[in-house]
Amino acid sequence: MSRESEADRAGEAAPTAALPGTLSEELRAELVAFRRDLHMHPELGNQEFRTTAAIRARLEQAGLAPRVLDIGTGLICDIGDRDGTRPMLALRADIDALPIPDTKTSCAYRSTVPDRAHACGHDVHTTVVLGAGLVLAELHRQGRLPHPVRLIFQPAEEVLPGGAPDAIESGVLEGVGRIIGVHCDPKVDAGRIGLRHGAITSACDRLEVALDGPGGHTARPHLTTDLVTAAAKVATEVPALVARRIDARSGLAVTWGRIESGHACNVIPQHAELSGTVRCLDLDAWRQAPDLVHGAIQEIADLYRAKSEINYIRGVPPVVNDPDVTDLVHAAMTARRGPHSVEDTQQSLGGEDFSWYLEHVPGTMARLGVRTPGERGGRDLHQGDFDADESAITVGVELFTAAALMDGAGRAQDG
């Protein structure tokens, strides 16, 4: 999208509609402190006990009644009076961290846990949904919340196939008719969001391949199975073979992250392993991917007389944004920050288990800008130096509260 004039940019901060639910300075400061505490104490998927307890304590302090999920971490919390006739809007956050070290050197709130970091912004997502819950709870007490809302704090997003299926099994979508979420985007300025109708993320699966053969001396490869060559051929030829057997517009890509075999320079090993990911842009291609990948690996392995064992681990389908819910989020952001606060975004090759919710209810995911305006480059996701412009917390909270108010008011009129 083209850059707007300075006058247009200045107008972004002024809301175009008088909606309640803006943040006080006191709550802004509290939420930043809450996010920093999470950032200092990251927990991996299904181990988010401290995080769950911190969220629960703050919601209970606000007079709410959160429920920890049956799986032991994560929780849901309903705000407002349910009349049993209209389904709720759900606001979803993911609460887990990544198993990588925090490499920020001059950050007072860097991770205190070795080899653990909130390097994908889940601490921001969590704080945004918590903050929205606190604001909506106060609006409900004032009689200004037209429709009940559910907060979902989901564990284990980073663990394929994600924590969403377990959360759904625990009943988080019961009574829910729509769901929205945000994901930090370091390519978008704080104060803005990126939106897209249709697919906004890609499918992502995990692939593990084991190759076996009798092994032998490197002086006589013709008498055995040359597993190193076989593994190299699988690594280089399978991606190309798969790409030629499906429509190129599907974006199906096999990418290896690990290849391992052998211990000595003059010994042909008996075992080799490869592991990587399978990603694609298209839902139909994702459904075809396992058979295509299995067939390609088997062909190459047979050609080099290697016995293959393939473990294809289903991950997540693409997140496909519902047009109506996307329009709701667009309207909410426009009401808060003006028409120039929303930009189009491209489909990402990253995976997100938010997609599992959309198998059950319509919803949308927005890209929450976390880059400091004027900053060049930025810190990418899943890197140890990732950080976010914390003004994005206020933006996310006010976006969610506006969406809840506008969704509830609209449905009340429809009813």
Tab-separated table of C-alpha atoms in Angstrom:
chain	number	residue	atom	x	y	z
A	1	MET	CA	0.000	0.000	0.000
A	2	SER	CA	1.193	3.520	-0.689
A	3	ARG	CA	2.263	5.826	2.114
A	4	GLU	CA	-0.261	8.501	3.045
A	5	SER	CA	0.385	12.195	3.537
A	6	GLU	CA	1.421	13.522	6.914
A	7	ALA	CA	-2.064	14.988	7.326
A	8	ASP	CA	-3.620	11.599	6.715
A	9	ARG	CA	-1.192	9.958	9.111
A	10	ALA	CA	-1.981	12.498	11.792
A	11	GLY	CA	-5.649	11.694	11.452
A	12	GLU	CA	-5.127	8.032	12.267
A	13	ALA	CA	-4.937	8.585	16.006
A	14	ALA	CA	-8.322	10.291	16.143
A	15	PRO	CA	-11.280	7.914	16.334
A	16	THR	CA	-14.043	8.519	13.816
A	17	ALA	CA	-16.789	7.268	16.124
A	18	ALA	CA	-17.448	7.946	19.791
A	19	LEU	CA	-17.112	4.466	21.232
A	20	PRO	CA	-16.546	3.714	24.898
A	21	GLY	CA	-13.721	1.450	25.959
A	22	THR	CA	-10.580	3.541	25.591
A	23	LEU	CA	-7.820	2.878	28.123
A	24	SER	CA	-6.906	5.013	31.081
A	25	GLU	CA	-3.240	5.811	31.604
A	26	GLU	CA	-3.320	3.677	34.738
A	27	LEU	CA	-4.555	0.615	32.850
A	28	ARG	CA	-2.077	1.199	30.020
A	29	ALA	CA	0.786	1.130	32.506
A	30	GLU	CA	-0.599	-1.940	34.252
A	31	LEU	CA	-0.894	-3.869	30.998
A	32	VAL	CA	2.640	-2.994	29.930
A	33	ALA	CA	3.895	-4.236	33.307
A	34	PHE	CA	1.835	-7.414	32.938
A	35	ARG	CA	3.272	-8.085	29.495
A	36	ARG	CA	6.816	-7.514	30.734
A	37	ASP	CA	6.262	-9.963	33.574
A	38	LEU	CA	5.115	-12.612	31.085
A	39	HIS	CA	8.084	-11.789	28.869
A	40	MET	CA	10.457	-12.425	31.769
A	41	HIS	CA	8.837	-15.757	32.640
A	42	PRO	CA	8.130	-17.594	29.360
A	43	GLU	CA	6.649	-21.095	29.505
A	44	LEU	CA	6.444	-23.729	26.784
A	45	GLY	CA	3.269	-25.283	25.456
A	46	ASN	CA	1.159	-27.185	27.999
A	47	GLN	CA	3.496	-25.979	30.755
A	48	GLU	CA	2.008	-22.486	31.131
A	49	PHE	CA	1.044	-22.878	34.790
A	50	ARG	CA	2.473	-19.560	36.038
A	51	THR	CA	1.021	-17.719	33.069
A	52	THR	CA	-2.396	-19.287	33.592
A	53	ALA	CA	-2.323	-18.405	37.299
A	54	ALA	CA	-1.382	-14.770	36.571
A	55	ILE	CA	-4.232	-14.337	34.081
A	56	ARG	CA	-6.706	-16.022	36.405
A	57	ALA	CA	-5.712	-13.885	39.383
A	58	ARG	CA	-6.159	-10.623	37.472
A	59	LEU	CA	-9.539	-11.641	36.054
A	60	GLU	CA	-10.761	-12.712	39.491
A	61	GLN	CA	-9.541	-9.411	40.915
A	62	ALA	CA	-11.850	-7.751	38.390
A	63	GLY	CA	-14.800	-9.745	39.743
A	64	LEU	CA	-14.870	-12.251	36.881
A	65	ALA	CA	-15.084	-16.047	37.047
A	66	PRO	CA	-12.473	-17.623	34.747
A	67	ARG	CA	-12.341	-21.398	34.250
A	68	VAL	CA	-9.066	-23.248	33.742
A	69	LEU	CA	-9.273	-25.681	30.833
A	70	ASP	CA	-9.516	-29.413	31.458
A	71	ILE	CA	-6.019	-29.855	29.996
A	72	GLY	CA	-4.538	-28.016	33.013
A	73	THR	CA	-3.339	-24.789	31.427
A	74	GLY	CA	-5.156	-22.029	29.605
A	75	LEU	CA	-8.556	-20.694	30.572
A	76	ILE	CA	-11.786	-19.115	29.389
A	77	CYS	CA	-13.816	-16.313	30.920
A	78	ASP	CA	-17.272	-15.052	29.977
A	79	ILE	CA	-18.228	-11.404	30.378
A	80	GLY	CA	-21.835	-10.252	30.317
A	81	ASP	CA	-25.208	-11.871	30.801
A	82	ARG	CA	-26.052	-14.713	28.446
A	83	ASP	CA	-29.696	-15.044	27.489
A	84	GLY	CA	-29.147	-18.273	25.598
A	85	THR	CA	-30.424	-16.935	22.289
A	86	ARG	CA	-27.486	-15.161	20.662
A	87	PRO	CA	-24.051	-16.760	20.347
A	88	MET	CA	-21.070	-14.965	21.843
A	89	LEU	CA	-18.126	-13.269	20.220
A	90	ALA	CA	-14.859	-14.884	21.364
A	91	LEU	CA	-11.505	-13.097	21.712
A	92	ARG	CA	-8.607	-15.535	21.511
A	93	ALA	CA	-5.017	-15.311	22.744
A	94	ASP	CA	-2.236	-17.906	22.738
A	95	ILE	CA	-0.089	-17.992	25.876
A	96	ASP	CA	2.975	-20.205	25.226
A	97	ALA	CA	6.571	-19.265	24.417
A	98	LEU	CA	9.300	-20.724	22.212
A	99	PRO	CA	12.254	-23.000	23.114
A	100	ILE	CA	14.904	-20.490	22.020
A	101	PRO	CA	17.203	-18.203	24.032
A	102	ASP	CA	16.387	-14.534	24.517
A	103	THR	CA	19.319	-12.720	22.896
A	104	LYS	CA	18.321	-9.131	23.707
A	105	THR	CA	21.294	-7.578	25.489
A	106	SER	CA	20.005	-4.260	26.844
A	107	CYS	CA	16.431	-5.135	27.761
A	108	ALA	CA	15.414	-4.876	31.433
A	109	TYR	CA	12.606	-7.403	30.959
A	110	ARG	CA	14.435	-10.032	28.906
A	111	SER	CA	13.677	-13.670	29.675
A	112	THR	CA	14.921	-15.008	32.996
A	113	VAL	CA	14.471	-18.624	31.844
A	114	PRO	CA	17.375	-20.185	29.902
A	115	ASP	CA	16.519	-21.169	26.325
A	116	ARG	CA	12.971	-19.860	26.606
A	117	ALA	CA	11.624	-16.676	25.022
A	118	HIS	CA	8.419	-14.959	23.990
A	119	ALA	CA	9.846	-14.510	20.509
A	120	CYS	CA	6.514	-14.645	18.682
A	121	GLY	CA	4.567	-12.052	20.643
A	122	HIS	CA	2.231	-14.352	22.531
A	123	ASP	CA	2.828	-12.261	25.639
A	124	VAL	CA	1.397	-9.308	23.703
A	125	HIS	CA	-1.585	-11.350	22.453
A	126	THR	CA	-2.314	-12.489	26.010
A	127	THR	CA	-2.080	-8.988	27.426
A	128	VAL	CA	-4.352	-7.603	24.715
A	129	VAL	CA	-7.125	-10.112	25.438
A	130	LEU	CA	-6.701	-9.635	29.197
A	131	GLY	CA	-6.900	-5.867	28.801
A	132	ALA	CA	-9.964	-6.155	26.588
A	133	GLY	CA	-11.577	-8.346	29.233
A	134	LEU	CA	-10.923	-5.798	31.967
A	135	VAL	CA	-12.365	-2.967	29.886
A	136	LEU	CA	-15.415	-4.989	28.802
A	137	ALA	CA	-16.061	-6.068	32.390
A	138	GLU	CA	-16.217	-2.426	33.444
A	139	LEU	CA	-18.518	-1.594	30.534
A	140	HIS	CA	-20.776	-4.471	31.579
A	141	ARG	CA	-20.954	-3.097	35.113
A	142	GLN	CA	-22.028	0.225	33.608
A	143	GLY	CA	-24.719	-1.488	31.534
A	144	ARG	CA	-22.925	-0.591	28.286
A	145	LEU	CA	-21.988	-4.047	26.988
A	146	PRO	CA	-24.736	-5.037	24.555
A	147	HIS	CA	-23.717	-8.650	24.122
A	148	PRO	CA	-21.700	-11.201	26.142
A	149	VAL	CA	-18.101	-11.934	25.159
A	150	ARG	CA	-15.846	-14.909	25.846
A	151	LEU	CA	-12.103	-14.609	26.452
A	152	ILE	CA	-10.044	-17.626	25.351
A	153	PHE	CA	-6.465	-17.989	26.605
A	154	GLN	CA	-5.189	-20.998	24.701
A	155	PRO	CA	-2.050	-23.012	25.497
A	156	ALA	CA	0.416	-24.739	23.184
A	157	GLU	CA	-0.014	-22.874	19.896
A	158	GLU	CA	3.602	-23.611	19.017
A	159	VAL	CA	3.224	-27.386	19.456
A	160	LEU	CA	1.868	-29.076	16.311
A	161	PRO	CA	-1.016	-29.568	15.722
A	162	GLY	CA	-1.451	-26.782	18.266
A	163	GLY	CA	-3.398	-26.474	21.486
A	164	ALA	CA	-6.585	-25.333	19.741
A	165	PRO	CA	-7.988	-28.867	19.160
A	166	ASP	CA	-7.606	-29.669	22.875
A	167	ALA	CA	-9.157	-26.329	23.804
A	168	ILE	CA	-12.089	-26.996	21.500
A	169	GLU	CA	-12.472	-30.435	23.064
A	170	SER	CA	-12.616	-28.663	26.442
A	171	GLY	CA	-15.650	-26.703	25.257
A	172	VAL	CA	-14.212	-23.256	24.558
A	173	LEU	CA	-16.483	-22.781	21.523
A	174	GLU	CA	-19.732	-23.812	23.194
A	175	GLY	CA	-22.082	-20.859	22.820
A	176	VAL	CA	-19.641	-19.016	20.513
A	177	GLY	CA	-20.788	-17.768	17.113
A	178	ARG	CA	-17.764	-15.726	15.993
A	179	ILE	CA	-14.119	-15.535	16.976
A	180	ILE	CA	-11.359	-12.988	16.402
A	181	GLY	CA	-7.661	-12.901	17.177
A	182	VAL	CA	-4.543	-10.909	16.402
A	183	HIS	CA	-0.977	-11.880	15.647
A	184	CYS	CA	2.001	-9.577	16.072
A	185	ASP	CA	3.524	-8.408	12.804
A	186	PRO	CA	6.932	-6.679	12.926
A	187	LYS	CA	6.466	-5.508	9.335
A	188	VAL	CA	3.462	-3.354	10.271
A	189	ASP	CA	3.770	-0.116	12.262
A	190	ALA	CA	2.293	0.067	15.743
A	191	GLY	CA	-1.030	1.876	15.489
A	192	ARG	CA	-2.059	-0.084	12.420
A	193	ILE	CA	-3.354	-3.543	11.591
A	194	GLY	CA	-3.151	-5.714	8.492
A	195	LEU	CA	-6.279	-7.470	7.242
A	196	ARG	CA	-7.129	-9.875	4.481
A	197	HIS	CA	-10.245	-11.633	3.243
A	198	GLY	CA	-9.661	-15.355	2.756
A	199	ALA	CA	-6.487	-17.230	3.637
A	200	ILE	CA	-4.050	-15.175	5.741
A	201	THR	CA	-1.706	-17.982	6.866
A	202	SER	CA	-0.633	-21.267	5.334
A	203	ALA	CA	-0.961	-24.900	6.225
A	204	CYS	CA	2.021	-26.333	8.068
A	205	ASP	CA	2.832	-30.004	8.694
A	206	ARG	CA	5.917	-31.719	10.093
A	207	LEU	CA	7.832	-34.412	8.217
A	208	GLU	CA	10.276	-36.984	9.592
A	209	VAL	CA	12.068	-39.478	7.351
A	210	ALA	CA	14.317	-42.391	8.361
A	211	LEU	CA	16.428	-44.204	5.760
A	212	ASP	CA	18.129	-47.543	6.428
A	213	GLY	CA	20.558	-49.851	4.646
A	214	PRO	CA	23.299	-52.386	5.385
A	215	GLY	CA	26.157	-49.842	5.422
A	216	GLY	CA	29.734	-50.649	4.474
A	217	HIS	CA	33.121	-49.299	3.416
A	218	THR	CA	33.333	-46.114	1.351
A	219	ALA	CA	35.789	-47.978	-0.902
A	220	ARG	CA	32.986	-50.308	-2.029
A	221	PRO	CA	29.704	-48.329	-2.287
A	222	HIS	CA	28.551	-50.639	-5.091
A	223	LEU	CA	28.248	-53.487	-2.585
A	224	THR	CA	25.905	-51.681	-0.221
A	225	THR	CA	23.335	-48.889	0.013
A	226	ASP	CA	24.981	-45.470	-0.086
A	227	LEU	CA	22.725	-43.852	2.513
A	228	VAL	CA	24.436	-40.475	2.484
A	229	THR	CA	23.797	-40.100	-1.222
A	230	ALA	CA	20.252	-41.424	-0.774
A	231	ALA	CA	19.575	-38.883	1.966
A	232	ALA	CA	21.042	-36.086	-0.151
A	233	LYS	CA	18.814	-37.068	-3.066
A	234	VAL	CA	15.729	-37.144	-0.867
A	235	ALA	CA	16.651	-33.695	0.458
A	236	THR	CA	17.130	-32.147	-2.988
A	237	GLU	CA	14.796	-34.068	-5.275
A	238	VAL	CA	11.660	-34.577	-3.177
A	239	PRO	CA	10.815	-30.846	-2.975
A	240	ALA	CA	11.233	-30.495	-6.743
A	241	LEU	CA	9.262	-33.674	-7.469
A	242	VAL	CA	6.348	-32.650	-5.245
A	243	ALA	CA	6.281	-29.173	-6.787
A	244	ARG	CA	5.847	-30.726	-10.250
A	245	ARG	CA	2.880	-32.834	-9.210
A	246	ILE	CA	0.525	-30.111	-8.015
A	247	ASP	CA	-0.697	-26.747	-9.250
A	248	ALA	CA	2.101	-24.233	-8.620
A	249	ARG	CA	-0.470	-21.727	-7.336
A	250	SER	CA	-0.990	-23.911	-4.256
A	251	GLY	CA	2.462	-22.901	-3.002
A	252	LEU	CA	3.191	-26.414	-1.720
A	253	ALA	CA	6.762	-26.439	-0.395
A	254	VAL	CA	8.835	-29.124	1.330
A	255	THR	CA	11.686	-27.554	3.299
A	256	TRP	CA	14.232	-29.478	5.369
A	257	GLY	CA	15.546	-28.251	8.696
A	258	ARG	CA	17.693	-31.230	9.698
A	259	ILE	CA	19.672	-33.975	7.959
A	260	GLU	CA	21.907	-36.346	9.899
A	261	SER	CA	23.898	-39.473	9.044
A	262	GLY	CA	27.185	-41.170	9.782
A	263	HIS	CA	30.099	-40.778	12.178
A	264	ALA	CA	33.258	-41.538	10.189
A	265	CYS	CA	34.559	-40.315	6.848
A	266	ASN	CA	35.300	-43.825	5.498
A	267	VAL	CA	32.185	-45.657	6.701
A	268	ILE	CA	28.897	-45.736	4.800
A	269	PRO	CA	26.320	-45.505	7.613
A	270	GLN	CA	23.367	-47.789	8.193
A	271	HIS	CA	20.942	-45.025	9.136
A	272	ALA	CA	20.079	-41.498	8.038
A	273	GLU	CA	17.400	-39.060	9.171
A	274	LEU	CA	15.783	-35.972	7.708
A	275	SER	CA	13.146	-33.693	9.186
A	276	GLY	CA	11.419	-30.606	7.933
A	277	THR	CA	8.105	-28.965	7.190
A	278	VAL	CA	5.475	-29.077	4.480
A	279	ARG	CA	3.709	-25.767	3.878
A	280	CYS	CA	1.051	-24.769	1.375
A	281	LEU	CA	-1.235	-21.851	0.693
A	282	ASP	CA	-4.264	-23.807	-0.408
A	283	LEU	CA	-6.633	-25.959	1.663
A	284	ASP	CA	-7.199	-28.531	-1.118
A	285	ALA	CA	-3.452	-28.893	-1.656
A	286	TRP	CA	-3.001	-29.422	2.075
A	287	ARG	CA	-5.408	-32.344	1.899
A	288	GLN	CA	-3.428	-33.901	-0.965
A	289	ALA	CA	0.003	-33.236	0.525
A	290	PRO	CA	0.529	-36.423	2.589
A	291	ASP	CA	0.004	-38.775	-0.362
A	292	LEU	CA	2.127	-36.635	-2.686
A	293	VAL	CA	5.025	-36.410	-0.222
A	294	HIS	CA	4.888	-40.091	0.694
A	295	GLY	CA	4.983	-41.080	-2.968
A	296	ALA	CA	7.914	-38.816	-3.826
A	297	ILE	CA	10.035	-39.978	-0.886
A	298	GLN	CA	9.332	-43.611	-1.626
A	299	GLU	CA	10.337	-43.199	-5.294
A	300	ILE	CA	13.685	-41.609	-4.483
A	301	ALA	CA	14.470	-44.039	-1.657
A	302	ASP	CA	13.692	-47.053	-3.871
A	303	LEU	CA	15.905	-45.661	-6.628
A	304	TYR	CA	18.871	-45.725	-4.234
A	305	ARG	CA	17.895	-49.036	-2.590
A	306	ALA	CA	17.206	-47.460	0.781
A	307	LYS	CA	14.450	-48.623	3.082
A	308	SER	CA	12.327	-45.619	4.088
A	309	GLU	CA	10.110	-44.953	7.071
A	310	ILE	CA	8.002	-41.799	6.812
A	311	ASN	CA	6.296	-40.039	9.690
A	312	TYR	CA	4.016	-37.346	8.286
A	313	ILE	CA	2.631	-35.335	11.202
A	314	ARG	CA	-0.449	-33.279	10.482
A	315	GLY	CA	-0.084	-29.716	11.689
A	316	VAL	CA	-2.580	-26.973	10.932
A	317	PRO	CA	-4.670	-25.945	7.910
A	318	PRO	CA	-4.577	-22.353	6.634
A	319	VAL	CA	-6.370	-19.632	8.581
A	320	VAL	CA	-9.157	-18.565	6.196
A	321	ASN	CA	-10.703	-15.286	7.311
A	322	ASP	CA	-14.470	-14.969	7.080
A	323	PRO	CA	-15.466	-11.884	5.047
A	324	ASP	CA	-18.188	-10.703	7.443
A	325	VAL	CA	-16.040	-11.001	10.565
A	326	THR	CA	-13.126	-9.385	8.732
A	327	ASP	CA	-15.391	-6.469	7.843
A	328	LEU	CA	-16.389	-6.185	11.515
A	329	VAL	CA	-12.731	-5.919	12.566
A	330	HIS	CA	-12.083	-3.404	9.785
A	331	ALA	CA	-15.008	-1.272	10.965
A	332	ALA	CA	-13.862	-1.522	14.593
A	333	MET	CA	-10.323	-0.413	13.780
A	334	THR	CA	-11.602	2.407	11.589
A	335	ALA	CA	-13.848	3.598	14.397
A	336	ARG	CA	-10.910	3.657	16.803
A	337	ARG	CA	-8.045	4.914	14.657
A	338	GLY	CA	-9.438	6.195	11.391
A	339	PRO	CA	-9.577	4.758	7.860
A	340	HIS	CA	-5.830	4.798	7.318
A	341	SER	CA	-5.093	2.521	10.265
A	342	VAL	CA	-5.961	-0.595	8.256
A	343	GLU	CA	-3.775	-1.939	5.478
A	344	ASP	CA	-3.975	-4.952	3.221
A	345	THR	CA	-1.688	-7.812	4.148
A	346	GLN	CA	-0.318	-10.740	2.189
A	347	GLN	CA	-0.856	-14.392	2.971
A	348	SER	CA	1.931	-15.663	5.201
A	349	LEU	CA	3.674	-19.021	4.863
A	350	GLY	CA	3.604	-19.318	8.637
A	351	GLY	CA	1.138	-21.670	10.302
A	352	GLU	CA	-1.338	-20.785	13.072
A	353	ASP	CA	-3.632	-23.130	14.976
A	354	PHE	CA	-6.305	-20.413	15.075
A	355	SER	CA	-7.351	-22.199	11.877
A	356	TRP	CA	-8.878	-25.047	13.899
A	357	TYR	CA	-11.439	-22.677	15.429
A	358	LEU	CA	-12.492	-21.624	11.946
A	359	GLU	CA	-13.374	-25.219	11.138
A	360	HIS	CA	-16.268	-24.710	13.610
A	361	VAL	CA	-17.202	-21.013	13.641
A	362	PRO	CA	-16.533	-18.038	11.357
A	363	GLY	CA	-13.777	-15.734	12.445
A	364	THR	CA	-10.828	-13.627	11.427
A	365	MET	CA	-7.227	-13.000	12.431
A	366	ALA	CA	-5.647	-9.560	12.038
A	367	ARG	CA	-1.979	-8.625	11.879
A	368	LEU	CA	-1.254	-6.349	14.847
A	369	GLY	CA	1.468	-3.859	14.004
A	370	VAL	CA	4.329	-3.936	16.525
A	371	ARG	CA	7.062	-2.074	14.648
A	372	THR	CA	7.988	1.331	16.031
A	373	PRO	CA	6.997	3.869	13.334
A	374	GLY	CA	10.058	5.022	11.441
A	375	GLU	CA	12.105	1.984	12.416
A	376	ARG	CA	13.831	0.259	9.524
A	377	GLY	CA	14.031	-3.485	9.252
A	378	GLY	CA	12.666	-4.627	12.587
A	379	ARG	CA	13.101	-7.836	14.511
A	380	ASP	CA	11.476	-10.823	12.897
A	381	LEU	CA	9.328	-13.411	14.646
A	382	HIS	CA	10.916	-16.566	16.070
A	383	GLN	CA	14.234	-14.817	16.604
A	384	GLY	CA	15.793	-14.353	20.017
A	385	ASP	CA	15.978	-10.563	19.747
A	386	PHE	CA	12.294	-10.097	18.909
A	387	ASP	CA	10.481	-7.359	20.790
A	388	ALA	CA	7.342	-5.299	20.247
A	389	ASP	CA	6.457	-1.633	20.433
A	390	GLU	CA	4.281	-1.767	23.533
A	391	SER	CA	1.895	0.906	22.270
A	392	ALA	CA	0.455	-1.965	20.223
A	393	ILE	CA	-1.111	-3.301	23.436
A	394	THR	CA	-3.410	-0.277	23.672
A	395	VAL	CA	-4.253	-0.585	19.978
A	396	GLY	CA	-5.156	-4.255	20.331
A	397	VAL	CA	-7.279	-3.727	23.443
A	398	GLU	CA	-9.245	-0.870	21.903
A	399	LEU	CA	-9.683	-2.817	18.653
A	400	PHE	CA	-11.134	-5.810	20.503
A	401	THR	CA	-13.423	-3.709	22.678
A	402	ALA	CA	-14.727	-1.840	19.640
A	403	ALA	CA	-15.360	-5.124	17.818
A	404	ALA	CA	-17.257	-6.484	20.817
A	405	LEU	CA	-19.396	-3.349	21.094
A	406	MET	CA	-20.136	-3.119	17.387
A	407	ASP	CA	-20.817	-6.836	16.997
A	408	GLY	CA	-23.166	-6.895	19.966
A	409	ALA	CA	-25.042	-3.764	18.918
A	410	GLY	CA	-25.422	-4.994	15.357
A	411	ARG	CA	-26.751	-8.378	16.380
A	412	ALA	CA	-29.124	-6.863	18.900
A	413	GLN	CA	-30.663	-4.823	16.081
A	414	ASP	CA	-30.806	-7.870	13.804
A	415	GLY	CA	-32.635	-9.813	16.493
